[in-house]
Short mmCIF file of C-alpha atoms in Angstrom, two decimals:
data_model
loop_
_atom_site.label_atom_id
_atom_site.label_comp_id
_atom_site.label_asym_id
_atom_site.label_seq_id
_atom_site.Cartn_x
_atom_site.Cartn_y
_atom_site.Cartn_z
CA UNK A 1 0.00 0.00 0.00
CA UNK A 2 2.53 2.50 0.36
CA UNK A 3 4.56 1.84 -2.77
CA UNK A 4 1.00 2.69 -4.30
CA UNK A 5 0.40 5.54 -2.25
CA UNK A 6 4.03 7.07 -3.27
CA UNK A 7 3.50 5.60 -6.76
CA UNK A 8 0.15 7.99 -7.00
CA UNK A 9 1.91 10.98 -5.00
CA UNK A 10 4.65 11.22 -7.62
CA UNK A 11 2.03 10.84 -10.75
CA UNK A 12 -0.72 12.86 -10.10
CA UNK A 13 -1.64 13.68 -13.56
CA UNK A 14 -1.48 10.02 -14.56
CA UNK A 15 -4.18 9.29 -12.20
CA UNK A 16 -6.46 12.06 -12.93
CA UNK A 17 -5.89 10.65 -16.52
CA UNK A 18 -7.06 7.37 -15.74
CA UNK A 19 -9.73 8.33 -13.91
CA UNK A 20 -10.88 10.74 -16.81
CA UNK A 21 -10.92 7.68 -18.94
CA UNK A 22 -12.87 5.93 -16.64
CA UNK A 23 -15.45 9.20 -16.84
CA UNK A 24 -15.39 9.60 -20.29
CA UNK A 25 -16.20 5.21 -20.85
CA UNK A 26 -19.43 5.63 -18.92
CA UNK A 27 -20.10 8.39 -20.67
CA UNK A 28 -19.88 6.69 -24.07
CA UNK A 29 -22.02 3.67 -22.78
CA UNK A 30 -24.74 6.50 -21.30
CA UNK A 31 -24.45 8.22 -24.63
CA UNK A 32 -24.95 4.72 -26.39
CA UNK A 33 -28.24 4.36 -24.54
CA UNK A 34 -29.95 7.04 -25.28
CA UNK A 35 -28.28 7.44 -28.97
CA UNK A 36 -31.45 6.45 -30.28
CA UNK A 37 -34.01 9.04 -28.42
CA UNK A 38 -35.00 11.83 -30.52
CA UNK A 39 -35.55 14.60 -27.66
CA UNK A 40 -31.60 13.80 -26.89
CA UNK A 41 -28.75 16.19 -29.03
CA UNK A 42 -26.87 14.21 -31.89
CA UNK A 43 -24.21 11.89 -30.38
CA UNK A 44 -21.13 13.46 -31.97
CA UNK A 45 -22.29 16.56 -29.81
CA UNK A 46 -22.76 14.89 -26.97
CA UNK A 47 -19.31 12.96 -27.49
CA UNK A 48 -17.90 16.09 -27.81
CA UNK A 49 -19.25 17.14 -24.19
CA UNK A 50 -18.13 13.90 -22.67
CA UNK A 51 -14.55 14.21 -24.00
CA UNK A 52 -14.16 18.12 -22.93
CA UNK A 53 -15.04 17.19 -19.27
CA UNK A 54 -12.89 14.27 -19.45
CA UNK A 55 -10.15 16.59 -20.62
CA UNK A 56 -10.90 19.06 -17.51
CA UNK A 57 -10.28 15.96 -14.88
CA UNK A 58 -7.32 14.92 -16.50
CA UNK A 59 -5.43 17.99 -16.62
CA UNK A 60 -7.48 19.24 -13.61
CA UNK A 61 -3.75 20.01 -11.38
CA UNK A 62 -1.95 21.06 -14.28
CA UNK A 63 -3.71 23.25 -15.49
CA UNK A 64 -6.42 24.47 -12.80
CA UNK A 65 -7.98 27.71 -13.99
CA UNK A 66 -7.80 26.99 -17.82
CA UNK A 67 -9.71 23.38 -16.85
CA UNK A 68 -12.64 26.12 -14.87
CA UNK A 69 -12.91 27.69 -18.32
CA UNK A 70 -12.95 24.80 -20.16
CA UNK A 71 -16.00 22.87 -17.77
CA UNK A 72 -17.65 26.54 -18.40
CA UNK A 73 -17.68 26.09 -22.06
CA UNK A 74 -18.87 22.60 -21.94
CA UNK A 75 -22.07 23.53 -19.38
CA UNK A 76 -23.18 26.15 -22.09
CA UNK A 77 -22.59 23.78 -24.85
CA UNK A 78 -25.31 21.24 -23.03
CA UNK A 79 -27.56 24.59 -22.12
CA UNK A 80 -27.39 25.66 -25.97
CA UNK A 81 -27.25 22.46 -27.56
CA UNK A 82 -29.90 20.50 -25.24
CA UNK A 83 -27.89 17.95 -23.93
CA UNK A 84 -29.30 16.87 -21.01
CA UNK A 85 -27.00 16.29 -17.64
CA UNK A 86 -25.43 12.87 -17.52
CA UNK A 87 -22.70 11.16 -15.82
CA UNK A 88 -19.53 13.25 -17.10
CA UNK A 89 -21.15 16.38 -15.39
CA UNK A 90 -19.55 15.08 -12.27
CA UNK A 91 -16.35 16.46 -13.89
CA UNK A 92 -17.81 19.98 -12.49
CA UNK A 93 -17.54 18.79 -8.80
CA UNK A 94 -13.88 17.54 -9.25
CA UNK A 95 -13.19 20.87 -11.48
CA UNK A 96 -15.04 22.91 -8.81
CA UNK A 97 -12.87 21.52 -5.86
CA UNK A 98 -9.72 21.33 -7.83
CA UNK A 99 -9.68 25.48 -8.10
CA UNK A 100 -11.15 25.87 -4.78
CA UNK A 101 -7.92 24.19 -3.07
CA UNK A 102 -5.16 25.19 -5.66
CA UNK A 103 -6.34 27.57 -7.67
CA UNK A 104 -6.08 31.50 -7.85
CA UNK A 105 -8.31 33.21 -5.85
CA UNK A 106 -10.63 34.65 -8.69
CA UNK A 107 -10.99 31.10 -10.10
CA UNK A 108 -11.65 30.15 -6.97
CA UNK A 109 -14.72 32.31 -6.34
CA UNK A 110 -15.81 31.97 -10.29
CA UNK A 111 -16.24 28.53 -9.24
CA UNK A 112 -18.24 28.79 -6.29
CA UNK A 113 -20.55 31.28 -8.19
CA UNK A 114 -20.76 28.80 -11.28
CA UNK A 115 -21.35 25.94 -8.74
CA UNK A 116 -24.44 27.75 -6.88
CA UNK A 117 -25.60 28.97 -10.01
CA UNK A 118 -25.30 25.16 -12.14
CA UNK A 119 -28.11 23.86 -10.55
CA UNK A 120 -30.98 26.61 -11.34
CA UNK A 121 -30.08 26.59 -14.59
CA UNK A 122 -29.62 23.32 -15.60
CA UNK A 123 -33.71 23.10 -13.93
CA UNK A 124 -34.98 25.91 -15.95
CA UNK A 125 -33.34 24.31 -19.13
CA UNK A 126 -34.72 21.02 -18.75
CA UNK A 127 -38.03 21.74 -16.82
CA UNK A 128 -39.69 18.94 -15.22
CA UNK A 129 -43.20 18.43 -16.01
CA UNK A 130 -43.90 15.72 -13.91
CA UNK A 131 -43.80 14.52 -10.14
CA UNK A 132 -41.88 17.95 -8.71
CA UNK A 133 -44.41 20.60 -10.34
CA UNK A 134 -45.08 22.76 -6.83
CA UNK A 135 -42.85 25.50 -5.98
CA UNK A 136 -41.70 24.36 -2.93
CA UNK A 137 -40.70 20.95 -4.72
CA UNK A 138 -39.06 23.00 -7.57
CA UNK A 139 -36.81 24.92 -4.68
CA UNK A 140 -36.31 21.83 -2.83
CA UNK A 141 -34.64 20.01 -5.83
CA UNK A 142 -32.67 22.76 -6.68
CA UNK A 143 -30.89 23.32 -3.07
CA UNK A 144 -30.49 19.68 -3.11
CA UNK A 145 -28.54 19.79 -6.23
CA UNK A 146 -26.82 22.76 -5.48
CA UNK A 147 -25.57 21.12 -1.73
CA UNK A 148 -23.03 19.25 -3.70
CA UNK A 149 -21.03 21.98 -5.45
CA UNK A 150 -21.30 24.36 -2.37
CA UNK A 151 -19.55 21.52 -0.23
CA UNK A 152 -17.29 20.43 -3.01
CA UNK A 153 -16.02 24.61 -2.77
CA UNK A 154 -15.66 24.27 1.14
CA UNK A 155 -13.45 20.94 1.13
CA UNK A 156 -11.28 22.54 -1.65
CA UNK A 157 -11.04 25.80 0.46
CA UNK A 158 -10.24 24.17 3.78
CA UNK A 159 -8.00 21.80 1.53
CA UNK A 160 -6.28 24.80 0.80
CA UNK A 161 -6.26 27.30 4.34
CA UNK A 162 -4.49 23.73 5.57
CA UNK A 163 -1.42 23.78 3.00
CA UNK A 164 -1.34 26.90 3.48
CA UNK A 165 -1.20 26.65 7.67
CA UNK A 166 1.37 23.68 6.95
CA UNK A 167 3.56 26.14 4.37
CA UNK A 168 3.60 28.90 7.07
CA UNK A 169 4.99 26.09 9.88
CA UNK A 170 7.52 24.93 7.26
CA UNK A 171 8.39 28.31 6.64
CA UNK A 172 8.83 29.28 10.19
CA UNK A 173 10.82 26.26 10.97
CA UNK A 174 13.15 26.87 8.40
CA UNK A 175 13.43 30.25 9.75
CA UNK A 176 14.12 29.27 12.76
CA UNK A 177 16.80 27.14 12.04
CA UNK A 178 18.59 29.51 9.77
CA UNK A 179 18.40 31.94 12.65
CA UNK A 180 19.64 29.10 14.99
CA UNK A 181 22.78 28.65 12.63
CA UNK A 182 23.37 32.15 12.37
CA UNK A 183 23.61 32.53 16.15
CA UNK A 184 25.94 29.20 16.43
CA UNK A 185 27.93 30.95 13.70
CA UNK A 186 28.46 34.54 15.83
CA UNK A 187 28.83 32.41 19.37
CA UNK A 188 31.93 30.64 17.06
CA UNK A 189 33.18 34.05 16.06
CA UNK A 190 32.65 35.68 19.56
CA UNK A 191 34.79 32.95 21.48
CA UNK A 192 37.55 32.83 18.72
CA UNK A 193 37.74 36.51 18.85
CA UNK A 194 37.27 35.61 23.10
CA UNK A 195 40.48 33.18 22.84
CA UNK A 196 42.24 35.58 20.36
CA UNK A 197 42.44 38.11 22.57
CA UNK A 198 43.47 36.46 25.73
CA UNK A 199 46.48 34.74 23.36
CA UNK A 200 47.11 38.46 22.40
CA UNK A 201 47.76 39.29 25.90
CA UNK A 202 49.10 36.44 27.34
CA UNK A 203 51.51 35.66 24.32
CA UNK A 204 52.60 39.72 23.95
CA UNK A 205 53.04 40.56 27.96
CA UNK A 206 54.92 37.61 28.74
CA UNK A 207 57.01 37.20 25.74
CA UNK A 208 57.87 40.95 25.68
CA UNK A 209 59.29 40.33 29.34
CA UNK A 210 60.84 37.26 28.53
CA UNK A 211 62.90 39.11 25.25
CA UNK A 212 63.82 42.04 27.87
CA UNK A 213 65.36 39.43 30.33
CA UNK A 214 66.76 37.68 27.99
CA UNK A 215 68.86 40.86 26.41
CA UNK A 216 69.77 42.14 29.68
CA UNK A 217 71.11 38.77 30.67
CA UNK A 218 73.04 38.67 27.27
CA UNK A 219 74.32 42.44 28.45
CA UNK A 220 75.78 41.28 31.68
CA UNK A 221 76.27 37.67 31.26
CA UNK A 222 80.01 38.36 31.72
CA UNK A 223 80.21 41.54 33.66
CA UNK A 224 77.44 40.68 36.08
CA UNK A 225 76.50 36.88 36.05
CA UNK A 226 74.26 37.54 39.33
CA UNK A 227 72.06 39.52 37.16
CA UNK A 228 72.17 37.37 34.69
CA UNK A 229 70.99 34.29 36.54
CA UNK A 230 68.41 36.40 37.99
CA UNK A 231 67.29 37.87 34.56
CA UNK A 232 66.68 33.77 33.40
CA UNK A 233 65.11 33.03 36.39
CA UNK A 234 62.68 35.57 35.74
CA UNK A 235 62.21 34.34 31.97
CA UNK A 236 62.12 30.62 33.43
CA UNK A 237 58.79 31.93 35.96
CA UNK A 238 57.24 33.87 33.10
CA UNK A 239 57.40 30.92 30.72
CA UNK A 240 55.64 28.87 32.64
CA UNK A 241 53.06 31.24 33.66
CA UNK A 242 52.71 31.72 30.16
CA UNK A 243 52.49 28.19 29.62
CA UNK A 244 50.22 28.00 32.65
CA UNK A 245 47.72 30.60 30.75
CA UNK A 246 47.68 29.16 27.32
CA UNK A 247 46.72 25.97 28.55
CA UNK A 248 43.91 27.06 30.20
CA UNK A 249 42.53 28.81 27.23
CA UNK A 250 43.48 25.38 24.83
CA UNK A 251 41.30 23.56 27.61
CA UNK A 252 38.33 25.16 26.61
CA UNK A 253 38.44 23.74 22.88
CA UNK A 254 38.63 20.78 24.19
CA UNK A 255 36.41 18.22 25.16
CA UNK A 256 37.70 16.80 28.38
CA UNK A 257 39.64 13.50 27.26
CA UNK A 258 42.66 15.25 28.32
CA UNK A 259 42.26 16.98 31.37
CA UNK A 260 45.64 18.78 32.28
CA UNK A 261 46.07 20.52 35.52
CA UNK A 262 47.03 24.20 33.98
CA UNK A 263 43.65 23.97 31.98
CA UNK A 264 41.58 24.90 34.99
CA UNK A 265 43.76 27.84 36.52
CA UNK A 266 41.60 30.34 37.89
CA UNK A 267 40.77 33.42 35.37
CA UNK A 268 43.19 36.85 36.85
CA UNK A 269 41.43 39.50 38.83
CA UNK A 270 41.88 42.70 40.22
CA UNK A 271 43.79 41.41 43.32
CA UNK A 272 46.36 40.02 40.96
CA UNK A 273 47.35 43.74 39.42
CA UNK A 274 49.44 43.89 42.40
CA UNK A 275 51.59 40.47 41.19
CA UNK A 276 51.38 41.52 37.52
CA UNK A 277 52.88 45.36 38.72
CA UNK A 278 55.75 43.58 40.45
CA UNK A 279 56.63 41.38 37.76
CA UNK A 280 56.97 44.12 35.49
CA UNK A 281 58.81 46.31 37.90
CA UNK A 282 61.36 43.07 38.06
CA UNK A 283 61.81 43.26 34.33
CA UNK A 284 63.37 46.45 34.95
CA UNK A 285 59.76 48.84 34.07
CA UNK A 286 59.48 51.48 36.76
CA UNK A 287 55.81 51.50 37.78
CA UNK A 288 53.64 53.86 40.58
CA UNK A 289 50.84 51.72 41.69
CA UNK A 290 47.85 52.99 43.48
CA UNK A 291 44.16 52.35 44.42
CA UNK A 292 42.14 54.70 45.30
CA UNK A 293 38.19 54.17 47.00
CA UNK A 294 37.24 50.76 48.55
CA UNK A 295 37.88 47.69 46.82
CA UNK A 296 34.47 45.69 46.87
CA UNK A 297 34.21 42.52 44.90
CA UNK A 298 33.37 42.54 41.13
CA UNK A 299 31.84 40.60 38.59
CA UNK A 300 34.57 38.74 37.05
CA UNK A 301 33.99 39.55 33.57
CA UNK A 302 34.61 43.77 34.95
CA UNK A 303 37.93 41.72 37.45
CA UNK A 304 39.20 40.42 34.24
CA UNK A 305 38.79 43.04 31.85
CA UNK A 306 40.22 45.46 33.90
CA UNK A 307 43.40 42.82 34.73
CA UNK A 308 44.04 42.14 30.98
CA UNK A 309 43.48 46.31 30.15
CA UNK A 310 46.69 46.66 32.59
CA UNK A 311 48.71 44.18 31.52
CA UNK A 312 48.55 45.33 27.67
CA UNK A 313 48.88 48.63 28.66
CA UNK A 314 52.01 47.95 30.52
CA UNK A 315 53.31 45.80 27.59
CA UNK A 316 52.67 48.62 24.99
CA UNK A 317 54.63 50.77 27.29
CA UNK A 318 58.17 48.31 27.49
CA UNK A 319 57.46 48.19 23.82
CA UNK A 320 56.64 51.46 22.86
CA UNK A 321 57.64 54.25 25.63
CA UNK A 322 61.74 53.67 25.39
CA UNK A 323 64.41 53.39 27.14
CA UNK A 324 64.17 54.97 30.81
CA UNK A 325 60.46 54.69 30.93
CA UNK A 326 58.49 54.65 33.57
CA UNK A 327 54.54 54.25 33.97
CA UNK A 328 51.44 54.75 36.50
CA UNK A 329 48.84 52.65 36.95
CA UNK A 330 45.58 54.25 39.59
CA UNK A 331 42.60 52.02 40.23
CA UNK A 332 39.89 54.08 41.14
CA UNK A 333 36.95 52.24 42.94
CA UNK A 334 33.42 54.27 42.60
CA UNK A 335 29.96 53.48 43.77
CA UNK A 336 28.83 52.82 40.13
CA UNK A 337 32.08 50.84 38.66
CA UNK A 338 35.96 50.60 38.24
CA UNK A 339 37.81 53.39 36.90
CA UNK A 340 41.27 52.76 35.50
CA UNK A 341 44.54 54.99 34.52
CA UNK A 342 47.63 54.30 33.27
CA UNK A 343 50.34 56.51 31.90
CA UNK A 344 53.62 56.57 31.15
CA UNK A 345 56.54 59.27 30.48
CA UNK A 346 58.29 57.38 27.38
CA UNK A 347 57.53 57.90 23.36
CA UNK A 348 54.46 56.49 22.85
CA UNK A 349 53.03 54.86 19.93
CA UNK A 350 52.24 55.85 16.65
CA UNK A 351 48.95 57.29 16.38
CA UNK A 352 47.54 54.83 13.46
CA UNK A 353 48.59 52.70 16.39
CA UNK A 354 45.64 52.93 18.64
CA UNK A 355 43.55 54.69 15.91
CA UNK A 356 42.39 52.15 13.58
CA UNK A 357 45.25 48.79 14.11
CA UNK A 358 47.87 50.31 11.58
CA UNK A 359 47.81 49.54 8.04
CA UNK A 360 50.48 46.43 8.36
CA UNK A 361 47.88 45.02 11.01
CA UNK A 362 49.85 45.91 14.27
CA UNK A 363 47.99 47.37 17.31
CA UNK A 364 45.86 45.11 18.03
CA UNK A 365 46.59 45.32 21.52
CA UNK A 366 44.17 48.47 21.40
CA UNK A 367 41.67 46.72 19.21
CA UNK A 368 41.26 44.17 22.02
CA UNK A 369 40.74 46.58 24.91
CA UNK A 370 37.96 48.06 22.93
CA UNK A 371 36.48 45.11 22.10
CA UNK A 372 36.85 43.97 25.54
CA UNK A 373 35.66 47.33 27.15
CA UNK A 374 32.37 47.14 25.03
CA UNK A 375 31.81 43.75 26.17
CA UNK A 376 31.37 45.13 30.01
CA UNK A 377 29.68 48.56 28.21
CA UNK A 378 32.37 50.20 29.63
CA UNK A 379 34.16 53.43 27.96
CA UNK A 380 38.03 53.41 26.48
CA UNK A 381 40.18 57.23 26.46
CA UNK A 382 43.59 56.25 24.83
CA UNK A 383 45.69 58.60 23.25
CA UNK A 384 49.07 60.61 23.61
CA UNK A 385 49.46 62.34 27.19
CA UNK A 386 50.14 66.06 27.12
CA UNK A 387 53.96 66.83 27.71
CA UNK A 388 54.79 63.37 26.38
CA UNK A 389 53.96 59.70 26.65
CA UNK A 390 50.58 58.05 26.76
CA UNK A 391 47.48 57.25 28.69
CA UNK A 392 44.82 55.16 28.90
CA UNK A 393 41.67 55.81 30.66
CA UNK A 394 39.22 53.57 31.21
CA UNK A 395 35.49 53.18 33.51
CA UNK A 396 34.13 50.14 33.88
CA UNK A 397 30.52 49.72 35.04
CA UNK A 398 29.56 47.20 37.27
CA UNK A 399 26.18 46.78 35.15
CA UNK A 400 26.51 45.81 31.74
CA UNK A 401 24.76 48.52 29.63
CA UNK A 402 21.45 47.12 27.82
#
């Protein structure tokens, strides 16, 4: 039964077809009988009749609103020509419910009107004489034969609000899951440009401190070797803190079948400013450190934005500021948020430098706090200092903004 039911799903037309030659073979045996009666039309005309409806089932789905037309012409033929209604007229109902559920709206309604209006005719054509002469007979027998063709219009039109109902839920589903993709797609793109910006400042503060060690230990490895053993100490602890850091952020892309101690390290806060001062004040970077108001406890996304906002703007200072530089960092505690200021007395850096990223894709140190900054709807100042150097100025709210 199925292989027939997909067999008739996937050749509609060739089973309309069949059943319009079905249609049109009683027709023929109907016309046959009555061939012979002399108040009945010549037999080529009513042939004729028989063959047009036959022609309307069969290409009823192809072909909807031209078949309407075509069952039209044939019902005026038999009203002009006096052939009488016999069995192919049923071709109307199927025509008449065909249009109603896939057909244009117009065609839909010409066939309700021609359906209502097939009945009283068709009586006033062919007038009975006999058994139904009272008017109340007369009106019965015509709403009874107009019942059909009114509920053939209905089906077709519920037929067709359904599809419709079903096309809208389709619709909506597919929305839905092109909206669902699109999300997955930005929540990729967020936490790569996430993990790309925590490699940024992990990979560019501790490296930058490891390549100052490392030259000052190559600068007194034989006048000093004290200083030079404590210069690779210090690039020994910063590797592995930066070691310590990047696999914590690998951990996260992966899915737990290796589950390394350093993956789960804790994220940095504002506490740990204090360390991350001293360890650049041990790489040789003179550095003020204050705080200012009471320190409360944060939301950690505010804790670590304002932790990775110090550390690149002490990196872009050892990179950028010169030799002899020396910087300020002020945390500023406030009822409503976190304020932040750091500054420094060296160069600076070029102004397409924290303006736009550079044209050869550098500063994206400053790209990063931004992003970061927004992502706490927090506000970024950056820009050259007056009498020299640069500063950074940042509040972060303790709300996100909406």
């Amino acid at each position: 039964m199925q292989r027939l039911y997909d067999f008739i799903r996937r050749h509609p037309t060739g089973v309309d077809t069949f059943w319009a030659v079905i249609l049109f073979g009683f027709s023929c045996l109907q016309i046959a009988a009555v061939a012979d009666d002399p108040k009945q039309a010549s037999w080529p005309v009513h042939v004729l009749v028989a063959l047009g409806m036959a022609t309307a089932v069969a290409l009823r789905r192809r072909a909807p609103e031209r078949m309407l037309l075509l069952v039209i012409a044939m019902g005026l033929v038999q009203l002009v020509l006096d052939v009488q209604p016999q069995v192919q007229d049923f071709a109307m109902l199927v025509v008449v419910y065909t249009v109603a559920s896939a057909g244009r709206r117009w065609a839909s309604r010409v066939a309700l009107i021609g359906g209502v209006c097939a009945a009283p005719l068709a009586h006033v054509r062919w007038l009975q004489t006999g058994g139904a002469n009272s008017p109340a007979e007369k009106v019965f027998f015509v709403v009874i034969m107009t019942v059909p063709f009114v509920l053939a219009w209905v089906l077709g039109d519920s037929v067709r609000t359904r599809r419709a109902y079903f096309a809208q839920l389709e619709e909506r589903a597919s929305r839905l899951e092109r909206e669902r993709e699109a999300q997955a797609k930005v929540a990729v793109a967020a936490e790569r440009a996430r993990i790309a910006r925590e490699l940024h400042d992990v990979v560019a503060h501790n490296v930058s401190v490891m390549v100052v060690q490392a030259d000052g230990a190559a600068y007194v490895m034989d006048s000093s070797p004290d200083q030079a053993r404590t210069a690779l100490e210090t690039i020994s602890t910063t590797g592995r803190q930066a070691l310590a850091e990047m696999r914590r952020l690998l951990g996260v892309l992966r899915t737990g079948e290796h589950q390394e101690a350093g993956e789960y390290v804790p994220q940095p806060d504002v506490e740990q400013i204090e360390e991350l001062v001293e360890s650049v004040r041990k790489a040789g970077l003179t550095v003020d450190f204050k705080i200012e108001g009471t320190p409360r406890p944060l939301p950690s996304g505010v804790e670590l934005t304002a932790y990775r906002i110090v550390q690149e703007a002490l990196t872009n200072t050892r990179k950028h500021g010169g030799p002899d530089a020396g910087a300020s960092v002020r945390l500023v505690y406030f009822d409503d948020g976190l304020g932040l200021l750091v500054e420094d007395d060296g160069r600076g850096a070029a102004h397409e430098m924290y303006e736009d990223g550079g044209a050869d894709g550098r500063g994206h140190g400053m790209i990063g706090m931004r992003e970061r900054i927004g992502m706490v709807g927090g506000t970024l100042d950056a820009g050259p200092r007056p009498g020299g150097g640069f500063r950074i100025s940042a509040l972060l709210p303790l709300k996100p903004a909406h």
